[in-house]
PDB file of C-alpha atoms and ligand atoms in Angstrom:
ATOM      1  CA  UNK A 129      -5.639 -23.819 -56.147  1.00 78.00           C
ATOM      2  CA  UNK A 130      -8.259 -24.569 -57.504  1.00 88.00           C
ATOM      3  CA  UNK A 131     -10.993 -23.006 -59.092  1.00 93.00           C
ATOM      4  CA  UNK A 132     -14.175 -21.523 -57.824  1.00 95.00           C
ATOM      5  CA  UNK A 133     -17.224 -21.613 -59.278  1.00 97.00           C
ATOM      6  CA  UNK A 134     -20.295 -19.248 -58.236  1.00 97.00           C
ATOM      7  CA  UNK A 135     -23.384 -20.021 -59.274  1.00 97.00           C
ATOM      8  CA  UNK A 136     -25.963 -16.749 -59.554  1.00 97.00           C
ATOM      9  CA  UNK A 137     -28.565 -16.471 -57.278  1.00 96.00           C
ATOM     10  CA  UNK A 138     -30.950 -16.649 -60.654  1.00 96.00           C
ATOM     11  CA  UNK A 139     -30.640 -18.420 -63.075  1.00 95.00           C
ATOM     12  CA  UNK A 140     -31.415 -20.949 -65.447  1.00 91.00           C
ATOM     13  CA  UNK A 141     -35.730 -22.244 -65.944  1.00 90.00           C
ATOM     14  CA  UNK A 142     -38.333 -18.941 -65.243  1.00 91.00           C
ATOM     15  CA  UNK A 143     -41.643 -20.452 -64.519  1.00 92.00           C
ATOM     16  CA  UNK A 144     -42.865 -20.187 -67.458  1.00 93.00           C
ATOM     17  CA  UNK A 145     -40.783 -21.748 -69.283  1.00 90.00           C
ATOM     18  CA  UNK A 146     -41.228 -24.760 -66.614  1.00 92.00           C
ATOM     19  CA  UNK A 147     -44.869 -24.228 -67.208  1.00 95.00           C
ATOM     20  CA  UNK A 148     -45.232 -25.049 -70.721  1.00 95.00           C
ATOM     21  CA  UNK A 149     -42.304 -27.576 -71.007  1.00 93.00           C
ATOM     22  CA  UNK A 150     -44.281 -29.233 -67.818  1.00 95.00           C
ATOM     23  CA  UNK A 151     -47.970 -28.326 -69.672  1.00 96.00           C
ATOM     24  CA  UNK A 152     -46.294 -29.449 -73.319  1.00 96.00           C
ATOM     25  CA  UNK A 153     -45.037 -32.446 -71.596  1.00 95.00           C
ATOM     26  CA  UNK A 154     -47.647 -33.698 -69.936  1.00 96.00           C
ATOM     27  CA  UNK A 155     -50.419 -33.315 -73.498  1.00 97.00           C
ATOM     28  CA  UNK A 156     -48.114 -35.072 -75.176  1.00 96.00           C
ATOM     29  CA  UNK A 157     -47.505 -38.392 -72.725  1.00 95.00           C
ATOM     30  CA  UNK A 158     -51.434 -38.337 -71.793  1.00 95.00           C
ATOM     31  CA  UNK A 159     -53.119 -37.704 -75.658  1.00 91.00           C
ATOM     32  CA  UNK A 160     -49.875 -38.480 -78.496  1.00 95.00           C
ATOM     33  CA  UNK A 161     -48.004 -36.370 -80.540  1.00 97.00           C
ATOM     34  CA  UNK A 162     -48.082 -32.458 -80.800  1.00 97.00           C
ATOM     35  CA  UNK A 163     -46.653 -30.290 -83.074  1.00 97.00           C
ATOM     36  CA  UNK A 164     -45.791 -26.594 -81.875  1.00 96.00           C
ATOM     37  CA  UNK A 165     -46.401 -23.219 -83.443  1.00 96.00           C
ATOM     38  CA  UNK A 166     -41.883 -22.169 -82.882  1.00 91.00           C
ATOM     39  CA  UNK A 167     -39.861 -23.597 -80.574  1.00 86.00           C
ATOM     40  CA  UNK A 168     -40.796 -23.790 -77.121  1.00 82.00           C
ATOM     41  CA  UNK A 169     -38.365 -22.043 -75.886  1.00 76.00           C
ATOM     42  CA  UNK A 170     -35.280 -21.122 -77.595  1.00 74.00           C
ATOM     43  CA  UNK A 171     -32.976 -24.059 -76.526  1.00 77.00           C
ATOM     44  CA  UNK A 172     -31.130 -26.934 -78.782  1.00 80.00           C
ATOM     45  CA  UNK A 173     -30.944 -29.384 -75.414  1.00 81.00           C
ATOM     46  CA  UNK A 174     -34.695 -28.387 -74.661  1.00 83.00           C
ATOM     47  CA  UNK A 175     -35.876 -29.053 -78.174  1.00 85.00           C
ATOM     48  CA  UNK A 176     -34.713 -32.778 -78.944  1.00 88.00           C
ATOM     49  CA  UNK A 177     -35.795 -34.197 -74.666  1.00 89.00           C
ATOM     50  CA  UNK A 178     -39.356 -33.016 -76.331  1.00 92.00           C
ATOM     51  CA  UNK A 179     -38.626 -34.554 -79.138  1.00 93.00           C
ATOM     52  CA  UNK A 180     -38.741 -37.455 -77.540  1.00 94.00           C
ATOM     53  CA  UNK A 181     -42.053 -37.289 -75.494  1.00 95.00           C
ATOM     54  CA  UNK A 182     -43.608 -37.252 -79.557  1.00 95.00           C
ATOM     55  CA  UNK A 183     -43.072 -32.803 -79.425  1.00 96.00           C
ATOM     56  CA  UNK A 184     -42.317 -32.370 -82.801  1.00 94.00           C
ATOM     57  CA  UNK A 185     -41.335 -28.520 -83.890  1.00 92.00           C
ATOM     58  CA  UNK A 186     -42.946 -26.995 -87.223  1.00 94.00           C
ATOM     59  CA  UNK A 187     -43.351 -23.416 -88.461  1.00 92.00           C
ATOM     60  CA  UNK A 188     -46.541 -22.352 -89.412  1.00 92.00           C
ATOM     61  CA  UNK A 189     -49.571 -24.882 -89.796  1.00 95.00           C
ATOM     62  CA  UNK A 190     -49.006 -26.486 -93.046  1.00 94.00           C
ATOM     63  CA  UNK A 191     -46.629 -28.386 -91.407  1.00 94.00           C
ATOM     64  CA  UNK A 192     -49.258 -29.592 -89.194  1.00 95.00           C
ATOM     65  CA  UNK A 193     -49.577 -33.227 -89.018  1.00 95.00           C
ATOM     66  CA  UNK A 194     -50.809 -34.068 -85.689  1.00 95.00           C
ATOM     67  CA  UNK A 195     -54.283 -33.398 -84.005  1.00 96.00           C
ATOM     68  CA  UNK A 196     -52.847 -31.352 -81.574  1.00 97.00           C
ATOM     69  CA  UNK A 197     -51.028 -28.438 -81.668  1.00 97.00           C
ATOM     70  CA  UNK A 198     -49.122 -26.188 -79.309  1.00 97.00           C
ATOM     71  CA  UNK A 199     -49.102 -22.644 -78.570  1.00 96.00           C
ATOM     72  CA  UNK A 200     -45.504 -21.471 -77.856  1.00 94.00           C
ATOM     73  CA  UNK A 201     -44.591 -19.585 -74.094  1.00 92.00           C
ATOM     74  CA  UNK A 202     -43.752 -17.059 -76.069  1.00 93.00           C
ATOM     75  CA  UNK A 203     -47.179 -16.845 -77.401  1.00 96.00           C
ATOM     76  CA  UNK A 204     -49.227 -16.371 -80.492  1.00 97.00           C
ATOM     77  CA  UNK A 205     -51.564 -13.712 -82.242  1.00 97.00           C
ATOM     78  CA  UNK A 206     -55.181 -14.592 -82.381  1.00 97.00           C
ATOM     79  CA  UNK A 207     -55.276 -15.777 -85.873  1.00 97.00           C
ATOM     80  CA  UNK A 208     -53.486 -19.165 -84.605  1.00 97.00           C
ATOM     81  CA  UNK A 209     -56.141 -19.081 -82.050  1.00 98.00           C
ATOM     82  CA  UNK A 210     -59.346 -19.163 -85.821  1.00 97.00           C
ATOM     83  CA  UNK A 211     -56.920 -21.391 -87.263  1.00 97.00           C
ATOM     84  CA  UNK A 212     -57.075 -23.745 -84.450  1.00 97.00           C
ATOM     85  CA  UNK A 213     -60.285 -23.493 -83.982  1.00 97.00           C
ATOM     86  CA  UNK A 214     -60.683 -23.654 -87.117  1.00 96.00           C
ATOM     87  CA  UNK A 215     -58.813 -26.717 -88.185  1.00 95.00           C
ATOM     88  CA  UNK A 216     -60.226 -28.847 -84.929  1.00 97.00           C
ATOM     89  CA  UNK A 217     -57.048 -29.515 -83.948  1.00 97.00           C
ATOM     90  CA  UNK A 218     -56.783 -29.953 -80.163  1.00 96.00           C
ATOM     91  CA  UNK A 219     -54.864 -26.996 -78.625  1.00 97.00           C
ATOM     92  CA  UNK A 220     -51.904 -27.147 -75.795  1.00 97.00           C
ATOM     93  CA  UNK A 221     -51.746 -23.437 -74.603  1.00 97.00           C
ATOM     94  CA  UNK A 222     -48.631 -23.289 -73.421  1.00 96.00           C
ATOM     95  CA  UNK A 223     -48.862 -18.742 -73.434  1.00 97.00           C
ATOM     96  CA  UNK A 224     -46.988 -17.778 -70.573  1.00 96.00           C
ATOM     97  CA  UNK A 225     -49.255 -15.502 -67.626  1.00 97.00           C
ATOM     98  CA  UNK A 226     -47.049 -12.707 -67.798  1.00 97.00           C
ATOM     99  CA  UNK A 227     -47.100 -12.566 -72.089  1.00 98.00           C
ATOM    100  CA  UNK A 228     -50.582 -13.202 -71.861  1.00 98.00           C
ATOM    101  CA  UNK A 229     -50.649  -9.932 -69.461  1.00 98.00           C
ATOM    102  CA  UNK A 230     -49.006  -8.110 -72.488  1.00 98.00           C
ATOM    103  CA  UNK A 231     -51.235  -9.416 -74.624  1.00 98.00           C
ATOM    104  CA  UNK A 232     -54.755  -8.963 -72.806  1.00 98.00           C
ATOM    105  CA  UNK A 233     -53.867  -5.403 -71.979  1.00 98.00           C
ATOM    106  CA  UNK A 234     -52.544  -4.908 -76.053  1.00 98.00           C
ATOM    107  CA  UNK A 235     -56.267  -5.457 -77.496  1.00 98.00           C
ATOM    108  CA  UNK A 236     -57.786  -3.236 -74.148  1.00 98.00           C
ATOM    109  CA  UNK A 237     -55.387  -0.446 -75.487  1.00 97.00           C
ATOM    110  CA  UNK A 238     -56.467  -0.437 -78.920  1.00 97.00           C
ATOM    111  CA  UNK A 239     -60.135  -1.277 -78.310  1.00 96.00           C
ATOM    112  CA  UNK A 240     -59.751   2.205 -75.560  1.00 96.00           C
ATOM    113  CA  UNK A 241     -58.050   3.784 -79.315  1.00 95.00           C
ATOM    114  CA  UNK A 242     -54.529   3.993 -77.846  1.00 96.00           C
ATOM    115  CA  UNK A 243     -51.703   3.601 -80.180  1.00 96.00           C
ATOM    116  CA  UNK A 244     -50.406   0.821 -78.714  1.00 98.00           C
ATOM    117  CA  UNK A 245     -46.349   1.263 -79.180  1.00 98.00           C
ATOM    118  CA  UNK A 246     -44.094  -2.536 -77.793  1.00 98.00           C
ATOM    119  CA  UNK A 247     -40.179  -1.742 -77.709  1.00 98.00           C
ATOM    120  CA  UNK A 248     -39.066  -5.077 -78.371  1.00 97.00           C
ATOM    121  CA  UNK A 249     -37.950  -6.762 -81.492  1.00 95.00           C
ATOM    122  CA  UNK A 250     -40.176  -6.380 -84.016  1.00 97.00           C
ATOM    123  CA  UNK A 251     -38.650 -10.486 -85.693  1.00 94.00           C
ATOM    124  CA  UNK A 252     -39.507 -11.874 -81.717  1.00 92.00           C
ATOM    125  CA  UNK A 253     -42.109 -14.088 -81.679  1.00 93.00           C
ATOM    126  CA  UNK A 254     -43.890 -13.403 -78.092  1.00 95.00           C
ATOM    127  CA  UNK A 255     -43.234  -9.074 -79.493  1.00 97.00           C
ATOM    128  CA  UNK A 256     -45.193 -10.511 -83.633  1.00 97.00           C
ATOM    129  CA  UNK A 257     -47.987 -12.030 -81.115  1.00 98.00           C
ATOM    130  CA  UNK A 258     -48.160  -9.401 -78.530  1.00 98.00           C
ATOM    131  CA  UNK A 259     -48.795  -6.699 -81.461  1.00 98.00           C
ATOM    132  CA  UNK A 260     -50.978  -8.973 -83.428  1.00 98.00           C
ATOM    133  CA  UNK A 261     -53.774  -8.554 -80.567  1.00 98.00           C
ATOM    134  CA  UNK A 262     -53.370  -4.515 -82.060  1.00 97.00           C
ATOM    135  CA  UNK A 263     -55.082  -5.559 -85.313  1.00 94.00           C
ATOM    136  CA  UNK A 264     -53.480  -3.662 -86.494  1.00 93.00           C
ATOM    137  CA  UNK A 265     -52.736  -0.230 -84.415  1.00 94.00           C
ATOM    138  CA  UNK A 266     -50.068  -0.854 -82.756  1.00 97.00           C
ATOM    139  CA  UNK A 267     -46.625  -0.631 -83.911  1.00 98.00           C
ATOM    140  CA  UNK A 268     -43.039  -2.106 -83.241  1.00 98.00           C
ATOM    141  CA  UNK A 269     -39.854   0.239 -82.141  1.00 98.00           C
ATOM    142  CA  UNK A 270     -37.091  -1.149 -81.439  1.00 98.00           C
ATOM    143  CA  UNK A 271     -35.500   2.519 -80.276  1.00 98.00           C
ATOM    144  CA  UNK A 272     -37.198   5.907 -79.060  1.00 97.00           C
ATOM    145  CA  UNK A 273     -36.631   7.714 -82.213  1.00 96.00           C
ATOM    146  CA  UNK A 274     -37.372   5.495 -84.204  1.00 96.00           C
ATOM    147  CA  UNK A 275     -40.384   6.720 -87.207  1.00 94.00           C
ATOM    148  CA  UNK A 276     -44.131   6.725 -85.852  1.00 93.00           C
ATOM    149  CA  UNK A 277     -47.413   8.382 -85.692  1.00 91.00           C
ATOM    150  CA  UNK A 278     -49.421   9.376 -83.695  1.00 89.00           C
ATOM    151  CA  UNK A 279     -52.749  10.119 -85.604  1.00 83.00           C
ATOM    152  CA  UNK A 280     -54.820  10.689 -82.172  1.00 80.00           C
ATOM    153  CA  UNK A 281     -52.955  11.849 -80.137  1.00 92.00           C
ATOM    154  CA  UNK A 282     -53.265   8.544 -77.767  1.00 96.00           C
ATOM    155  CA  UNK A 283     -50.677   6.605 -77.102  1.00 97.00           C
ATOM    156  CA  UNK A 284     -49.704   3.333 -74.904  1.00 98.00           C
ATOM    157  CA  UNK A 285     -45.728   1.173 -74.489  1.00 98.00           C
ATOM    158  CA  UNK A 286     -45.379  -1.140 -72.977  1.00 98.00           C
ATOM    159  CA  UNK A 287     -42.181  -3.701 -73.671  1.00 98.00           C
ATOM    160  CA  UNK A 288     -40.869  -6.162 -75.015  1.00 97.00           C
ATOM    161  CA  UNK A 289     -40.840  -8.837 -71.428  1.00 94.00           C
ATOM    162  CA  UNK A 290     -37.557  -9.777 -71.613  1.00 88.00           C
ATOM    163  CA  UNK A 291     -36.190  -5.908 -71.382  1.00 91.00           C
ATOM    164  CA  UNK A 292     -35.026  -4.873 -68.679  1.00 88.00           C
ATOM    165  CA  UNK A 293     -36.318  -1.689 -66.631  1.00 92.00           C
ATOM    166  CA  UNK A 294     -33.991  -0.396 -66.908  1.00 92.00           C
ATOM    167  CA  UNK A 295     -34.363  -0.207 -70.321  1.00 94.00           C
ATOM    168  CA  UNK A 296     -37.128   0.716 -70.626  1.00 97.00           C
ATOM    169  CA  UNK A 297     -38.040   2.995 -68.379  1.00 98.00           C
ATOM    170  CA  UNK A 298     -35.152   4.873 -70.696  1.00 98.00           C
ATOM    171  CA  UNK A 299     -36.958   3.926 -74.011  1.00 98.00           C
ATOM    172  CA  UNK A 300     -40.124   5.975 -72.005  1.00 98.00           C
ATOM    173  CA  UNK A 301     -38.449   8.836 -71.211  1.00 98.00           C
ATOM    174  CA  UNK A 302     -36.963   9.527 -74.720  1.00 98.00           C
ATOM    175  CA  UNK A 303     -39.918   8.412 -76.297  1.00 98.00           C
ATOM    176  CA  UNK A 304     -41.789  11.679 -74.089  1.00 97.00           C
ATOM    177  CA  UNK A 305     -38.686  13.291 -74.707  1.00 97.00           C
ATOM    178  CA  UNK A 306     -39.158  13.549 -78.372  1.00 96.00           C
ATOM    179  CA  UNK A 307     -42.941  13.296 -79.422  1.00 96.00           C
ATOM    180  CA  UNK A 308     -44.375  15.657 -75.730  1.00 95.00           C
ATOM    181  CA  UNK A 309     -45.999  17.616 -77.933  1.00 94.00           C
ATOM    182  CA  UNK A 310     -48.364  15.266 -80.766  1.00 94.00           C
ATOM    183  CA  UNK A 311     -49.511  13.370 -77.700  1.00 95.00           C
ATOM    184  CA  UNK A 312     -52.184  14.292 -74.994  1.00 96.00           C
ATOM    185  CA  UNK A 313     -52.579  11.382 -72.851  1.00 97.00           C
ATOM    186  CA  UNK A 314     -49.857   8.445 -72.601  1.00 97.00           C
ATOM    187  CA  UNK A 315     -50.250   5.050 -70.258  1.00 98.00           C
ATOM    188  CA  UNK A 316     -47.527   3.367 -69.582  1.00 98.00           C
ATOM    189  CA  UNK A 317     -47.918  -0.808 -69.186  1.00 98.00           C
ATOM    190  CA  UNK A 318     -44.854  -2.172 -68.059  1.00 98.00           C
ATOM    191  CA  UNK A 319     -44.723  -5.689 -68.669  1.00 97.00           C
ATOM    192  CA  UNK A 320     -41.431  -7.039 -69.009  1.00 96.00           C
ATOM    193  CA  UNK A 321     -40.536  -9.999 -66.746  1.00 94.00           C
ATOM    194  CA  UNK A 322     -39.366  -9.485 -62.503  1.00 93.00           C
ATOM    195  CA  UNK A 323     -38.149 -13.778 -63.598  1.00 91.00           C
ATOM    196  CA  UNK A 324     -35.738 -12.092 -66.437  1.00 87.00           C
ATOM    197  CA  UNK A 325     -34.509  -9.200 -64.010  1.00 88.00           C
ATOM    198  CA  UNK A 326     -33.439 -11.241 -61.405  1.00 92.00           C
ATOM    199  CA  UNK A 327     -31.619 -13.144 -63.135  1.00 92.00           C
ATOM    200  CA  UNK A 328     -30.191  -9.455 -64.977  1.00 91.00           C
ATOM    201  CA  UNK A 329     -28.865  -8.990 -61.664  1.00 94.00           C
ATOM    202  CA  UNK A 330     -27.192 -11.814 -60.751  1.00 96.00           C
ATOM    203  CA  UNK A 331     -25.712 -11.843 -63.289  1.00 96.00           C
ATOM    204  CA  UNK A 332     -24.283  -8.407 -62.155  1.00 95.00           C
ATOM    205  CA  UNK A 333     -23.756  -8.694 -59.191  1.00 96.00           C
ATOM    206  CA  UNK A 334     -22.037 -12.183 -59.543  1.00 97.00           C
ATOM    207  CA  UNK A 335     -19.652 -10.666 -62.888  1.00 97.00           C
ATOM    208  CA  UNK A 336     -18.315  -8.319 -59.940  1.00 95.00           C
ATOM    209  CA  UNK A 337     -16.625 -10.733 -57.932  1.00 96.00           C
ATOM    210  CA  UNK A 338     -15.174 -12.873 -60.785  1.00 97.00           C
ATOM    211  CA  UNK A 339     -12.272 -13.876 -63.165  1.00 95.00           C
ATOM    212  CA  UNK A 340     -14.968 -14.920 -66.403  1.00 97.00           C
ATOM    213  CA  UNK A 341     -18.567 -15.287 -66.845  1.00 98.00           C
ATOM    214  CA  UNK A 342     -19.668 -18.419 -68.643  1.00 98.00           C
ATOM    215  CA  UNK A 343     -23.737 -18.149 -69.182  1.00 97.00           C
ATOM    216  CA  UNK A 344     -25.923 -21.104 -70.856  1.00 96.00           C
ATOM    217  CA  UNK A 345     -28.404 -20.818 -73.001  1.00 92.00           C
ATOM    218  CA  UNK A 346     -29.003 -21.004 -76.795  1.00 89.00           C
ATOM    219  CA  UNK A 347     -27.409 -19.017 -79.254  1.00 89.00           C
ATOM    220  CA  UNK A 348     -31.664 -17.997 -80.318  1.00 83.00           C
ATOM    221  CA  UNK A 349     -31.849 -16.920 -76.773  1.00 83.00           C
ATOM    222  CA  UNK A 350     -33.099 -13.569 -76.881  1.00 81.00           C
ATOM    223  CA  UNK A 351     -33.013 -12.811 -73.166  1.00 83.00           C
ATOM    224  CA  UNK A 352     -29.853 -15.531 -73.106  1.00 91.00           C
ATOM    225  CA  UNK A 353     -27.632 -12.804 -75.388  1.00 91.00           C
ATOM    226  CA  UNK A 354     -29.302 -10.332 -73.093  1.00 88.00           C
ATOM    227  CA  UNK A 355     -27.808 -11.198 -70.343  1.00 93.00           C
ATOM    228  CA  UNK A 356     -23.775 -12.407 -71.782  1.00 96.00           C
ATOM    229  CA  UNK A 357     -24.616  -8.694 -72.993  1.00 94.00           C
ATOM    230  CA  UNK A 358     -25.062  -7.733 -69.235  1.00 93.00           C
ATOM    231  CA  UNK A 359     -21.813  -9.698 -67.385  1.00 96.00           C
ATOM    232  CA  UNK A 360     -19.701  -7.648 -70.613  1.00 96.00           C
ATOM    233  CA  UNK A 361     -21.569  -3.996 -69.459  1.00 95.00           C
ATOM    234  CA  UNK A 362     -19.907  -5.045 -66.224  1.00 94.00           C
ATOM    235  CA  UNK A 363     -16.407  -5.249 -68.082  1.00 95.00           C
ATOM    236  CA  UNK A 364     -15.815  -9.242 -66.849  1.00 97.00           C
ATOM    237  CA  UNK A 365     -14.693 -11.704 -69.820  1.00 97.00           C
ATOM    238  CA  UNK A 366     -17.683 -13.157 -71.423  1.00 98.00           C
ATOM    239  CA  UNK A 367     -18.282 -16.451 -72.339  1.00 97.00           C
ATOM    240  CA  UNK A 368     -21.594 -18.179 -73.991  1.00 97.00           C
ATOM    241  CA  UNK A 369     -22.137 -21.666 -74.433  1.00 97.00           C
ATOM    242  CA  UNK A 370     -25.051 -24.264 -75.254  1.00 94.00           C
ATOM    243  CA  UNK A 371     -23.982 -27.386 -74.107  1.00 94.00           C
ATOM    244  CA  UNK A 372     -20.730 -28.082 -71.768  1.00 96.00           C
ATOM    245  CA  UNK A 373     -17.763 -28.937 -74.250  1.00 96.00           C
ATOM    246  CA  UNK A 374     -18.153 -25.635 -75.453  1.00 97.00           C
ATOM    247  CA  UNK A 375     -16.270 -24.592 -73.237  1.00 97.00           C
ATOM    248  CA  UNK A 376     -12.336 -24.266 -73.943  1.00 96.00           C
ATOM    249  CA  UNK A 377      -9.713 -25.127 -71.424  1.00 94.00           C
ATOM    250  CA  UNK A 378      -7.451 -22.446 -72.242  1.00 95.00           C
ATOM    251  CA  UNK A 379     -10.437 -20.268 -71.251  1.00 96.00           C
ATOM    252  CA  UNK A 380     -10.080 -21.846 -67.590  1.00 94.00           C
ATOM    253  CA  UNK A 381      -5.865 -20.842 -68.164  1.00 92.00           C
ATOM    254  CA  UNK A 382      -5.027 -18.547 -64.094  1.00 92.00           C
ATOM    255  CA  UNK A 383      -8.643 -18.027 -63.505  1.00 94.00           C
ATOM    256  CA  UNK A 384      -9.297 -17.500 -59.478  1.00 95.00           C
ATOM    257  CA  UNK A 385     -13.712 -16.760 -59.920  1.00 96.00           C
ATOM    258  CA  UNK A 386     -15.524 -18.070 -62.898  1.00 97.00           C
ATOM    259  CA  UNK A 387     -19.361 -17.501 -62.308  1.00 98.00           C
ATOM    260  CA  UNK A 388     -21.952 -19.436 -63.979  1.00 98.00           C
ATOM    261  CA  UNK A 389     -24.742 -17.783 -65.584  1.00 97.00           C
ATOM    262  CA  UNK A 390     -27.616 -19.207 -67.361  1.00 96.00           C
ATOM    263  CA  UNK A 391     -30.355 -17.291 -69.947  1.00 92.00           C
ATOM    264  CA  UNK A 392     -34.578 -18.414 -68.538  1.00 88.00           C
ATOM    265  CA  UNK A 393     -35.042 -20.955 -70.905  1.00 84.00           C
ATOM    266  CA  UNK A 394     -31.722 -22.827 -70.028  1.00 90.00           C
ATOM    267  CA  UNK A 395     -32.630 -26.389 -68.060  1.00 90.00           C
ATOM    268  CA  UNK A 396     -30.963 -27.392 -64.588  1.00 92.00           C
ATOM    269  CA  UNK A 397     -29.267 -30.300 -66.590  1.00 92.00           C
ATOM    270  CA  UNK A 398     -26.792 -28.361 -68.978  1.00 93.00           C
ATOM    271  CA  UNK A 399     -26.477 -25.414 -65.747  1.00 96.00           C
ATOM    272  CA  UNK A 400     -24.476 -28.488 -64.111  1.00 96.00           C
ATOM    273  CA  UNK A 401     -23.184 -30.003 -66.976  1.00 96.00           C
ATOM    274  CA  UNK A 402     -21.000 -27.291 -66.927  1.00 97.00           C
ATOM    275  CA  UNK A 403     -20.473 -27.559 -64.005  1.00 96.00           C
ATOM    276  CA  UNK A 404     -18.960 -30.691 -64.095  1.00 96.00           C
ATOM    277  CA  UNK A 405     -17.425 -29.947 -67.353  1.00 96.00           C
ATOM    278  CA  UNK A 406     -15.211 -26.945 -65.364  1.00 96.00           C
ATOM    279  CA  UNK A 407     -14.012 -28.777 -62.446  1.00 94.00           C
ATOM    280  CA  UNK A 408     -12.372 -31.252 -64.690  1.00 93.00           C
ATOM    281  CA  UNK A 409     -10.930 -28.451 -66.949  1.00 93.00           C
ATOM    282  CA  UNK A 410      -9.940 -26.962 -64.300  1.00 89.00           C
ATOM    283  CA  UNK A 411      -5.235 -26.909 -64.714  1.00 80.00           C
ATOM    284  CA  UNK A 412      -4.670 -27.449 -60.911  1.00 79.00           C
ATOM    285  CA  UNK A 413      -7.386 -29.928 -61.225  1.00 73.00           C
ATOM    286  CA  UNK A 414      -5.788 -31.850 -63.363  1.00 70.00           C
ATOM    287  CA  UNK A 415      -2.027 -30.985 -62.552  1.00 73.00           C
ATOM    288  CA  UNK A 416      -2.831 -33.146 -59.379  1.00 70.00           C
ATOM    289  CA  UNK A 417      -4.029 -35.998 -61.830  1.00 68.00           C
ATOM    290  CA  UNK A 418      -1.341 -36.135 -63.281  1.00 71.00           C
ATOM    291  CA  UNK A 419       0.732 -35.580 -59.948  1.00 73.00           C
ATOM    292  CA  UNK A 420      -0.902 -38.823 -58.964  1.00 69.00           C
ATOM    293  CA  UNK A 421      -1.071 -41.035 -62.233  1.00 67.00           C
ATOM    294  CA  UNK A 422       2.926 -39.983 -61.943  1.00 65.00           C
ATOM    295  CA  UNK A 423       3.169 -41.480 -58.307  1.00 60.00           C
TER     296      UNK A 423
HETATM  297  S1  SF4 B 234     -38.742 -14.957 -69.970  1.00 76.91           S
HETATM  298 FE1  SF4 B 234     -40.652 -14.217 -67.950  1.00 76.91          FE
HETATM  299  S2  SF4 B 234     -42.238 -13.283 -69.352  1.00 76.91           S
HETATM  300 FE2  SF4 B 234     -40.580 -15.156 -70.779  1.00 76.91          FE
HETATM  301  S3  SF4 B 234     -41.466 -16.639 -70.317  1.00 76.91           S
HETATM  302 FE3  SF4 B 234     -40.288 -16.758 -68.612  1.00 76.91          FE
HETATM  303  S4  SF4 B 234     -41.222 -15.860 -66.891  1.00 76.91           S
HETATM  304 FE4  SF4 B 234     -42.590 -15.819 -68.912  1.00 76.91          FE
END
């Protein structure tokens, strides 16, 4: 019997990533080369495609050689806007609207005297950008038990957009349980991304129905990694790949149903290529081909 391939009901590019790619490709096609301050999305396949449109990735202003720079979907802090303006560079701002909402909340809350606490990974560009909008009055915590100063008894809790709602809820309740005696006022802003949440839920559901999950996405993509973690937590064997040629024939031996999902920065082409590769490597299909060649 041939392997049945099932795809998650929500997978691949989210609207923020699609929008960012369209904006930067359109701007590069219309106006010429653009230097992107970091990867527009964390996916090497997309990075190569953008390069063919004249979009180069640079790690900072020192590497900029074009007259236009792009801010990625992950957003950036106020300093980046200031530097682009003072260098008279054209700015293509592809900050995802959901990230921009978190940035605005961070700025508004520090202006109202809150200590802003961001639940997330301090090294992630989105988190660094949101933190920068707190102008030194925010902090990033990866765990609710991490040490934190609460000088003015007013605390606002935000989340990295790609954290699951479940993880953020746990963070908030543990944080409050640990620190409520030092807090008079608390604001919780749910800055998790519904698109990411849909992908986690769809992956979780699909993981229950299959013998193997293949998760497609850049190895440096945080949400692809978390998607793979979600599938593993559901108890199914899970493999993460960036490209179709990483799918190994041995993974498919003895499988009846294989599930496929993809991170929010994975293009549709990559998903289609992985599905094609699974069909090609399907042991039943290969046996059929060998039989027909022998016949
Ligand atoms: S995952 Fe969500 S927050 Fe991140 S770019 Fe996509 S839509 Fe925006």
